[in-house]
Short mmCIF file of C-alpha atoms in Angstrom, two decimals:
data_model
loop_
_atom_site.label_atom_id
_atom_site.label_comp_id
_atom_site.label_asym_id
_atom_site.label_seq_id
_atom_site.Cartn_x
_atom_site.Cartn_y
_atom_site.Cartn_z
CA UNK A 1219 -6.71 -14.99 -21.10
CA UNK A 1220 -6.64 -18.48 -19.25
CA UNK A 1221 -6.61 -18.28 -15.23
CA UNK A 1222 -2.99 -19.49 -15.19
CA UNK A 1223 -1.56 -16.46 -17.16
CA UNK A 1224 1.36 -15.68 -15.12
CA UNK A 1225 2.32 -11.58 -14.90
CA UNK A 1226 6.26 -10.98 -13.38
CA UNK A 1227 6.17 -9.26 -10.51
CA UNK A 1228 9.62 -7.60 -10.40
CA UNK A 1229 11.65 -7.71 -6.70
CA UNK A 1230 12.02 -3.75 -7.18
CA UNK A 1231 7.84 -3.70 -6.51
CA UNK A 1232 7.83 -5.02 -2.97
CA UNK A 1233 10.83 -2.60 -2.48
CA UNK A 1234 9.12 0.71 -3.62
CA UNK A 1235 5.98 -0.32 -1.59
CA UNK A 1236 8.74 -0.51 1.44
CA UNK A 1237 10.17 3.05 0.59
CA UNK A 1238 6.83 4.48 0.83
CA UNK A 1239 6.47 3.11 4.56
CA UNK A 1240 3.74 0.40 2.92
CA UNK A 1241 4.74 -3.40 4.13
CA UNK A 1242 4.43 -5.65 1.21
CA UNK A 1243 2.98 -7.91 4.15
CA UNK A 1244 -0.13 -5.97 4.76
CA UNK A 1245 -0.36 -5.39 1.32
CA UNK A 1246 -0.95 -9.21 0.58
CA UNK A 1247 -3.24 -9.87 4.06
CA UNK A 1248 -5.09 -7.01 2.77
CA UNK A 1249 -5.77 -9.19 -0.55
CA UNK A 1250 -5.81 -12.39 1.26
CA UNK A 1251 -3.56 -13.65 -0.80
CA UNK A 1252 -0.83 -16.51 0.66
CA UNK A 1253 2.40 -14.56 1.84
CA UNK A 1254 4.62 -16.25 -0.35
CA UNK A 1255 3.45 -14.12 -3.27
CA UNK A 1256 5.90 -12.02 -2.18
CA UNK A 1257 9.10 -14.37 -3.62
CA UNK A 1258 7.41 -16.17 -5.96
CA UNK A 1259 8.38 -14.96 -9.51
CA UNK A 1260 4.85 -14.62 -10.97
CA UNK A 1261 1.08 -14.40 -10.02
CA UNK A 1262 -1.63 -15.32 -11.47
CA UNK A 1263 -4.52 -12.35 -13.10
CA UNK A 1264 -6.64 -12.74 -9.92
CA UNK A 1265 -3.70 -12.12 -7.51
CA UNK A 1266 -2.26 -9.42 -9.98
CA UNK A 1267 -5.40 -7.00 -9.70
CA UNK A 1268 -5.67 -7.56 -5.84
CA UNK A 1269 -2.50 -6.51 -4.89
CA UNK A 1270 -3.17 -3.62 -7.00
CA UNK A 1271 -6.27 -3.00 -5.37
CA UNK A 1272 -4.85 -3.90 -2.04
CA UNK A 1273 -2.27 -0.73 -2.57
CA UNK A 1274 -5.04 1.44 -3.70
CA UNK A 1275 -6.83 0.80 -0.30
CA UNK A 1276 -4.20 1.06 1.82
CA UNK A 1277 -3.46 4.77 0.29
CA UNK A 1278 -6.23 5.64 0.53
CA UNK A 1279 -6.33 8.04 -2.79
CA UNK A 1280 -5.52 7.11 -6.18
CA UNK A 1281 -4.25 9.67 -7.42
CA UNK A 1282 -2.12 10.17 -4.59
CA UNK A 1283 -0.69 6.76 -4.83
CA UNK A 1284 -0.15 7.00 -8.70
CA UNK A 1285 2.17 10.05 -7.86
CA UNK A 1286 3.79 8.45 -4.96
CA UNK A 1287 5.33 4.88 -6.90
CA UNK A 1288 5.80 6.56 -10.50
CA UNK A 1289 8.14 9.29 -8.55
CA UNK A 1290 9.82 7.25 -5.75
CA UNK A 1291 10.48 3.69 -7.75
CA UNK A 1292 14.21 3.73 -8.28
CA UNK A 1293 15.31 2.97 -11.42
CA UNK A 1294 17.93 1.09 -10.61
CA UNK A 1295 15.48 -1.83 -9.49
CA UNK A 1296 13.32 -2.22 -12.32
CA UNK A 1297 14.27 -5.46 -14.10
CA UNK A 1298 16.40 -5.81 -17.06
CA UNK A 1299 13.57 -5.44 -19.94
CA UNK A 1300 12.57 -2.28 -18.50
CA UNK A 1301 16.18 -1.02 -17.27
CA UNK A 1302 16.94 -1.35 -21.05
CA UNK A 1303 13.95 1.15 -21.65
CA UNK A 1304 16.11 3.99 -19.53
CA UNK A 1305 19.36 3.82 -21.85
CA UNK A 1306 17.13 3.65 -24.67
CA UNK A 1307 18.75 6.41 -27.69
CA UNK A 1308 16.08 8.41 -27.02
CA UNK A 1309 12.15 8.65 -25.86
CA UNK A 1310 10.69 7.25 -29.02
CA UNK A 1311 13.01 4.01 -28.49
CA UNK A 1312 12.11 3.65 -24.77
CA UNK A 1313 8.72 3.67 -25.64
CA UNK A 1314 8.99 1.07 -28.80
CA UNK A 1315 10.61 -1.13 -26.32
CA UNK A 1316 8.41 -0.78 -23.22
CA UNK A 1317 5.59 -1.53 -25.52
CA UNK A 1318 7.60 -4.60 -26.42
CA UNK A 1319 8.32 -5.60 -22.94
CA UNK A 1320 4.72 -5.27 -21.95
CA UNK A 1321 3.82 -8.50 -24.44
CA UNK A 1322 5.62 -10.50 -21.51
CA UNK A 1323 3.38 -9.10 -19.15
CA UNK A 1324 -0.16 -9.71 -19.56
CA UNK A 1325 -2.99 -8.69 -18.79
CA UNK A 1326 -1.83 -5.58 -20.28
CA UNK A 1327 -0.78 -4.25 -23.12
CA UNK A 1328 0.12 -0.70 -25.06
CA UNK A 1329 -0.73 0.26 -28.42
CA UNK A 1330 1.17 3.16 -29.92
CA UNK A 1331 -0.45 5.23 -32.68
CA UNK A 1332 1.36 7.99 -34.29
CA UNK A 1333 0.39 10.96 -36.43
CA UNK A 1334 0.13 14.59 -37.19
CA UNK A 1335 1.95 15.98 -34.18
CA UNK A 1336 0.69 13.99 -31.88
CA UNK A 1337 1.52 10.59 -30.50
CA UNK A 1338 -1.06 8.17 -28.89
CA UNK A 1339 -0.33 5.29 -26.11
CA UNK A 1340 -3.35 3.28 -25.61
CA UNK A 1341 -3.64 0.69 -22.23
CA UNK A 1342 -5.54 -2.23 -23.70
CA UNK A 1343 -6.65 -5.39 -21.61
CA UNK A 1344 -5.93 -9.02 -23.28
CA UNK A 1345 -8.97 -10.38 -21.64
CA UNK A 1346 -11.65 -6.82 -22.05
CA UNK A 1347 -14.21 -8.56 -19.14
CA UNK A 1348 -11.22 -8.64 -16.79
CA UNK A 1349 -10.05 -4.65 -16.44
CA UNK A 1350 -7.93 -4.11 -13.86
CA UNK A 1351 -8.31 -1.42 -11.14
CA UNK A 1352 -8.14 2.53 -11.93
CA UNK A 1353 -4.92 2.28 -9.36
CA UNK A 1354 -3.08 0.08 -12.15
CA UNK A 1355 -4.01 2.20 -15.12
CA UNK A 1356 -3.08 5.33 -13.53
CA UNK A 1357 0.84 3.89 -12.47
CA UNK A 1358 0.91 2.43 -15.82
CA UNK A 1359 0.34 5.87 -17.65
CA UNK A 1360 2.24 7.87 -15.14
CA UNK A 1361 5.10 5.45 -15.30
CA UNK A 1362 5.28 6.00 -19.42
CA UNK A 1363 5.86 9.71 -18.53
CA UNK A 1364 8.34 9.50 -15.84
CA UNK A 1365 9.96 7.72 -18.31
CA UNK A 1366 10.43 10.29 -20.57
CA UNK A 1367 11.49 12.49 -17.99
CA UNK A 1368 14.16 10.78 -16.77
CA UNK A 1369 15.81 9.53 -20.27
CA UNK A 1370 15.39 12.86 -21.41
CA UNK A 1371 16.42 15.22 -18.13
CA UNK A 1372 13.15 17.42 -19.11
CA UNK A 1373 9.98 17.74 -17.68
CA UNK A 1374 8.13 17.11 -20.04
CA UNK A 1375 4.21 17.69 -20.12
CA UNK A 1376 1.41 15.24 -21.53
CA UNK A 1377 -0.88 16.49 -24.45
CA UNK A 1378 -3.46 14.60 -22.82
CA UNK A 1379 -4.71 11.72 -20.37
CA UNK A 1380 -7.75 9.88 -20.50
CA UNK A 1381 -9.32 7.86 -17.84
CA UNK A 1382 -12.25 4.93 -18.08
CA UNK A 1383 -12.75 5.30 -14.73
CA UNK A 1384 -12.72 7.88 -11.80
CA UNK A 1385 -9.27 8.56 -10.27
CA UNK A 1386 -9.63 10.59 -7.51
CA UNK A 1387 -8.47 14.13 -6.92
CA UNK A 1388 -7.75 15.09 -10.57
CA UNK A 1389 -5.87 18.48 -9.66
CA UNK A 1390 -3.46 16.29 -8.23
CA UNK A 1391 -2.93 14.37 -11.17
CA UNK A 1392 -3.35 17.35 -13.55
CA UNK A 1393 -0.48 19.05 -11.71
CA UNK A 1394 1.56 15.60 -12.32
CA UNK A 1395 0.36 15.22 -15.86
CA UNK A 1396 0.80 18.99 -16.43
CA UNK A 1397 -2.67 18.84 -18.48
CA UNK A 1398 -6.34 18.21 -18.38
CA UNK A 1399 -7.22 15.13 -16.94
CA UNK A 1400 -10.31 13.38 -18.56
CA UNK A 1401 -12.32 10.80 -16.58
CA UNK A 1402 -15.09 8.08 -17.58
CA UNK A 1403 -13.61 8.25 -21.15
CA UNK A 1404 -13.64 5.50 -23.64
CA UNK A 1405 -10.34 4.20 -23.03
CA UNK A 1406 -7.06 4.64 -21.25
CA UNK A 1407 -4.65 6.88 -23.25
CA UNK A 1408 -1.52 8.98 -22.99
CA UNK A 1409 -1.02 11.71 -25.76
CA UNK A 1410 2.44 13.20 -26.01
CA UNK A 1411 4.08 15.61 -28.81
CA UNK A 1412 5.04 13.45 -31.56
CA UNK A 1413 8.24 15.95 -31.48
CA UNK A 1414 9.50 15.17 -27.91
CA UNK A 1415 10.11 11.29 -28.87
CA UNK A 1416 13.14 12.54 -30.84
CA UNK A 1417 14.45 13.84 -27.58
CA UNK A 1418 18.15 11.69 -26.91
CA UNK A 1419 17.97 10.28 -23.84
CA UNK A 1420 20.70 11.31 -21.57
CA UNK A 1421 21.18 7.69 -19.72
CA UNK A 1422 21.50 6.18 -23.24
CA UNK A 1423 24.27 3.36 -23.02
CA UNK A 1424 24.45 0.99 -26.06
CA UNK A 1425 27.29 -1.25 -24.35
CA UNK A 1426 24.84 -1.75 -21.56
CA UNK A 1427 21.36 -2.22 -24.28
CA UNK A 1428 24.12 -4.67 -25.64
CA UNK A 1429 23.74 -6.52 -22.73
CA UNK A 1430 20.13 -6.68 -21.76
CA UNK A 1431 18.31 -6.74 -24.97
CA UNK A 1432 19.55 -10.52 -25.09
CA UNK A 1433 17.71 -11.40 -22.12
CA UNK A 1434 14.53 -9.43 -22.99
CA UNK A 1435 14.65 -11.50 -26.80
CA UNK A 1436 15.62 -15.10 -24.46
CA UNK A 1437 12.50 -14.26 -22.28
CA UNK A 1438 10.52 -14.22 -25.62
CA UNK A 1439 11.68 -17.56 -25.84
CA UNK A 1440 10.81 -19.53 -22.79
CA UNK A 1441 7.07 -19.54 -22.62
CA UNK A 1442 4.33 -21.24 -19.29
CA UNK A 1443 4.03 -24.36 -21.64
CA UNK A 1444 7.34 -25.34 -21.58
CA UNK A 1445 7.46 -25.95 -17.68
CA UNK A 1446 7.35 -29.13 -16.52
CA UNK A 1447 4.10 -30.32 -15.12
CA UNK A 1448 5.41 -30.46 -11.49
CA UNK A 1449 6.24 -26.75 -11.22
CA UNK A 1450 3.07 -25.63 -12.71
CA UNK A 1451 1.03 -27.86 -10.15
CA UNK A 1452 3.36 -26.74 -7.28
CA UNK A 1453 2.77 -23.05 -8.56
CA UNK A 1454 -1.20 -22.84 -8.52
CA UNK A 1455 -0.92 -25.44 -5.29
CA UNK A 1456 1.52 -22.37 -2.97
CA UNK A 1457 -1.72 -19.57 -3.99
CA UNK A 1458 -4.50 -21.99 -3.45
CA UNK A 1459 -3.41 -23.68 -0.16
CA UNK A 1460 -5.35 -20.85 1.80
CA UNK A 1461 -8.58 -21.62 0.10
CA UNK A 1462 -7.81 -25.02 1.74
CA UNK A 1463 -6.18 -28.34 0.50
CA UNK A 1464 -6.11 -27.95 -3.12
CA UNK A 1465 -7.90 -31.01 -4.79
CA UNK A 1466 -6.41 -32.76 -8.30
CA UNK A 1467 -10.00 -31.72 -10.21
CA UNK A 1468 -9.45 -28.05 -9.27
CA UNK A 1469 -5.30 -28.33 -10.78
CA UNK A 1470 -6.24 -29.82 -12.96
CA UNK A 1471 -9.06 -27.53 -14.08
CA UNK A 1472 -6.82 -24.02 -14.06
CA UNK A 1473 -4.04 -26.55 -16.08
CA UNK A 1474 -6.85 -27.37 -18.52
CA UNK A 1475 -6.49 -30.99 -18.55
CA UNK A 1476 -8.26 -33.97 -17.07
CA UNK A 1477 -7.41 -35.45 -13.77
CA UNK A 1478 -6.56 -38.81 -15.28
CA UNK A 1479 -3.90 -36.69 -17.56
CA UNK A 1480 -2.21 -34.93 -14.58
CA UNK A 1481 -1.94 -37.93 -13.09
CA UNK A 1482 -0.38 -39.54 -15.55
CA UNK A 1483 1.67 -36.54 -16.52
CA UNK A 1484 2.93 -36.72 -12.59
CA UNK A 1485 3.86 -40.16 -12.56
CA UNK A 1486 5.86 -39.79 -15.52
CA UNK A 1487 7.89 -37.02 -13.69
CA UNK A 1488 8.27 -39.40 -10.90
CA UNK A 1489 5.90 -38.15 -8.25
CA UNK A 1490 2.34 -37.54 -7.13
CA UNK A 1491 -0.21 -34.82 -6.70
CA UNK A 1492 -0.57 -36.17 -3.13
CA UNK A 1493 3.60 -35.93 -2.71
CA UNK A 1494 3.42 -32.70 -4.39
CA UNK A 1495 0.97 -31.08 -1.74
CA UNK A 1496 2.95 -32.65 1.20
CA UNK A 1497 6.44 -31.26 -0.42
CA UNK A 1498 4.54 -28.14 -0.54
CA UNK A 1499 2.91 -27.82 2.60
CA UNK A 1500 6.15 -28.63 3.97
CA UNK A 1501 8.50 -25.84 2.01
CA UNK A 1502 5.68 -23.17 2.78
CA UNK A 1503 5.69 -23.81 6.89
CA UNK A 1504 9.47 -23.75 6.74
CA UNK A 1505 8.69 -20.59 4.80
CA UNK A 1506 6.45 -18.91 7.39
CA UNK A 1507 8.03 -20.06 10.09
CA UNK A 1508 11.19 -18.25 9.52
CA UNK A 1509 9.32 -15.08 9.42
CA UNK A 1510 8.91 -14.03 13.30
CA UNK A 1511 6.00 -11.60 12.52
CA UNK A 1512 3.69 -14.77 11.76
CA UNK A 1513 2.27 -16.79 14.87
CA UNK A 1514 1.57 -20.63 14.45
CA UNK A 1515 -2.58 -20.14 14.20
CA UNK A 1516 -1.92 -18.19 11.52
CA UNK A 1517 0.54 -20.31 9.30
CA UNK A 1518 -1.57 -23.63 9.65
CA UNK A 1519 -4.26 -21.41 8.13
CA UNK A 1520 -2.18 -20.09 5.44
CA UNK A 1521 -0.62 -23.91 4.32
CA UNK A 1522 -4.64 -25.05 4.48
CA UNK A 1523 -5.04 -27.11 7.71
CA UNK A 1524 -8.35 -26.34 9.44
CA UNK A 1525 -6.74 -26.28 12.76
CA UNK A 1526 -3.41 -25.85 14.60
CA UNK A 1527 -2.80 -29.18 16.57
CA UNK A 1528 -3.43 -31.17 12.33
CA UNK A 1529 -0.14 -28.78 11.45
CA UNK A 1530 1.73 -29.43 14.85
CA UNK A 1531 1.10 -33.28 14.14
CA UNK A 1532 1.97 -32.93 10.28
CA UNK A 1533 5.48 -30.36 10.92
CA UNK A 1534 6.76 -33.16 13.61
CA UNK A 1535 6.64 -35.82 10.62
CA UNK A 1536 8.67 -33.53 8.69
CA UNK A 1537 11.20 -32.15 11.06
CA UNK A 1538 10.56 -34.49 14.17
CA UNK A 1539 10.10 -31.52 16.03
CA UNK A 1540 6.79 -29.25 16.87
CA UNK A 1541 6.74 -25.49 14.38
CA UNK A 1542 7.75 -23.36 17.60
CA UNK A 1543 10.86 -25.05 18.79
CA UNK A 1544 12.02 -25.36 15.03
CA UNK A 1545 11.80 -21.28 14.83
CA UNK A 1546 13.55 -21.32 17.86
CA UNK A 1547 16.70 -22.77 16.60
CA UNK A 1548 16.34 -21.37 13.00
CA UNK A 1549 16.34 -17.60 14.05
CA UNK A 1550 19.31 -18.50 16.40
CA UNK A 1551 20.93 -20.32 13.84
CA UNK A 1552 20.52 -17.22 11.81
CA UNK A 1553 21.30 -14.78 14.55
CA UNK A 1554 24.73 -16.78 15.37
CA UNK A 1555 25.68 -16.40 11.33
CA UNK A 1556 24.77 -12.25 11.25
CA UNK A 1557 26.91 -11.85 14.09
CA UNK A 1558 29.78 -14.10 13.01
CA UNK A 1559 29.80 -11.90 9.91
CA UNK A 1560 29.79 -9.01 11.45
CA UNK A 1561 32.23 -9.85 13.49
CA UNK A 1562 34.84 -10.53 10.66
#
């Protein structure tokens, strides 16, 4: 697993975080991870795990936590691979297909065995050295049996649930689970009864899996390598800028390719690494800036300039104005426009 696999991040994450009273802002300080991770359509492995770990501190308990986002996520916000999952014909489908969906999203995957009366789903990690935190594994689990729950209208029970790892109060998750909860085992596993996967799912809509099973095939179909060189620069430039100013060895590095290639690559696209960090620096403070709850010191920091006055001098190239008098007019730009629409 390279360190520019990118994992999906749906919209509906940042949104369930919200529901539970848990700002998707502090969850990404709490990482130190650049704010814009929030819009951007995919992180890297890294960035994945410590926003996971980020939520797991916050809450405090992990088993708590599992509980909390595998009951309160809406359905309704999950996106369209998974939504297909919930009008799946019935629990044996959903899973096939989650399974399926999950080979977009690295750096996990699920392996379902079954047999006798029993049916298996085992977590696996692409990359074994990099295992994500016990918070992940847990949601992932708990979210495979939620499923089932709410395609099928039953609660249904696990067989069993193993655990590598410690996951805090396990009567918690036992009474979730509705079985035994084994920790420190040798993998991460759901058992079900093989017999509940016939179980029709009562949100089953084939006009609708009509619809979205197209998109989950098309998103087989447009893999990292076929972006052009420029957005994959920009990309790992937007999560590196707090490190500092990202050099062309280190791109060029998590790319996999010489610096003499990237710059030739860029050149051919008509621009240069040094244009590219500018462009970027640029889109991020516009970024910030529009979001009151972030004070000047602590943008400049987050776009990688060592000080404030180096980001005053570079914003009033850009705009020809200083970062404080911009927000000034942008919020009452946007102010004006909420109330003229509320007014109609």
């Amino acid at each position: 697993m390279t360190s520019h696999t990118r994992i999906k991040i749906p919209e509906g994450f940042w949104v369930g975080l919200q529901q539970l009273g848990i700002a998707p802002q502090d969850i990404i300080r709490k990482a130190q991870l650049p704010l814009t991770i929030i819009s951007e359509p995919a992180v890297n492995t890294a960035q994945y795990f410590a926003i996971w770990q980020s939520y797991s501190d916050l809450i405090g308990d992990i088993a708590k936590g599992i509980i909390q986002l595998a009951t309160s996520f809406e359905t309704s916000k999950y996106p369209p691979p998974v939504l297909a999952t919930y009008h799946a014909r019935d629990y044996r489908d959903a899973l096939y297909r989650m399974a399926r969906y999950k080979q977009l999203c690295p750096p996990e995957s699920l392996h379902i065995t079954e047999e006798d009366g029993h049916c298996t789903i085992e977590l696996k990690w692409l990359c074994p050295a990099q295992a994500g935190p016990p918070m992940l594994i847990g949601i992932t689990l708990a979210f495979l049996l939620e499923l089932g729950r709410r395609g099928t209208g039953q609660p249904l029970k696990a067989r069993a649930v193993e655990f590598s790892h410690p996951m805090g109060d396990s009567e918690t998750l036992e009474a979730y689970f509705g079985c035994q909860i084994q920790t420190n085992a040798a993998c991460n596993r759901l058992t079900l009864e093989r017999s509940e996967l016939d179980l029709p799912f009562v949100s089953y809509n084939a006009e609708l899996l009509e619809i979205l099973t197209p998109i989950l095939d098309q998103s087989f179909d447009e893999p990292y390598d076929s972006f052009p060189i420029t957005r994959k620069v920009k990309w790992i430039m937007k999560r590196s800028l707090t490190r500092g100013r990202p050099s062309i060895h280190s791109v060029a590095g998590e790319l996999g390719i010489s610096d003499r290639t990237l710059q030739r690559r860029l050149i051919a696209e008509g621009t240069s690494f040094k244009q590219l960090l500018i462009q970027t620096r640029h889109e991020q403070a516009r970024e910030y800036l529009a979001n009151p709850t972030l004070d000047i010191k602590e943008i400049a920091f987050l776009i990688g300039y060592e000080d404030e006055s180096s980001f005053y001098r570079a914003f009033r190239h850009w705009e020809g104005d200083t970062p404080s008098q911009w927000r000034i007019q942008h919020l009452n730009i946007h102010a004006k426009e909420r109330f003229l629409k509320r007014d109609k």
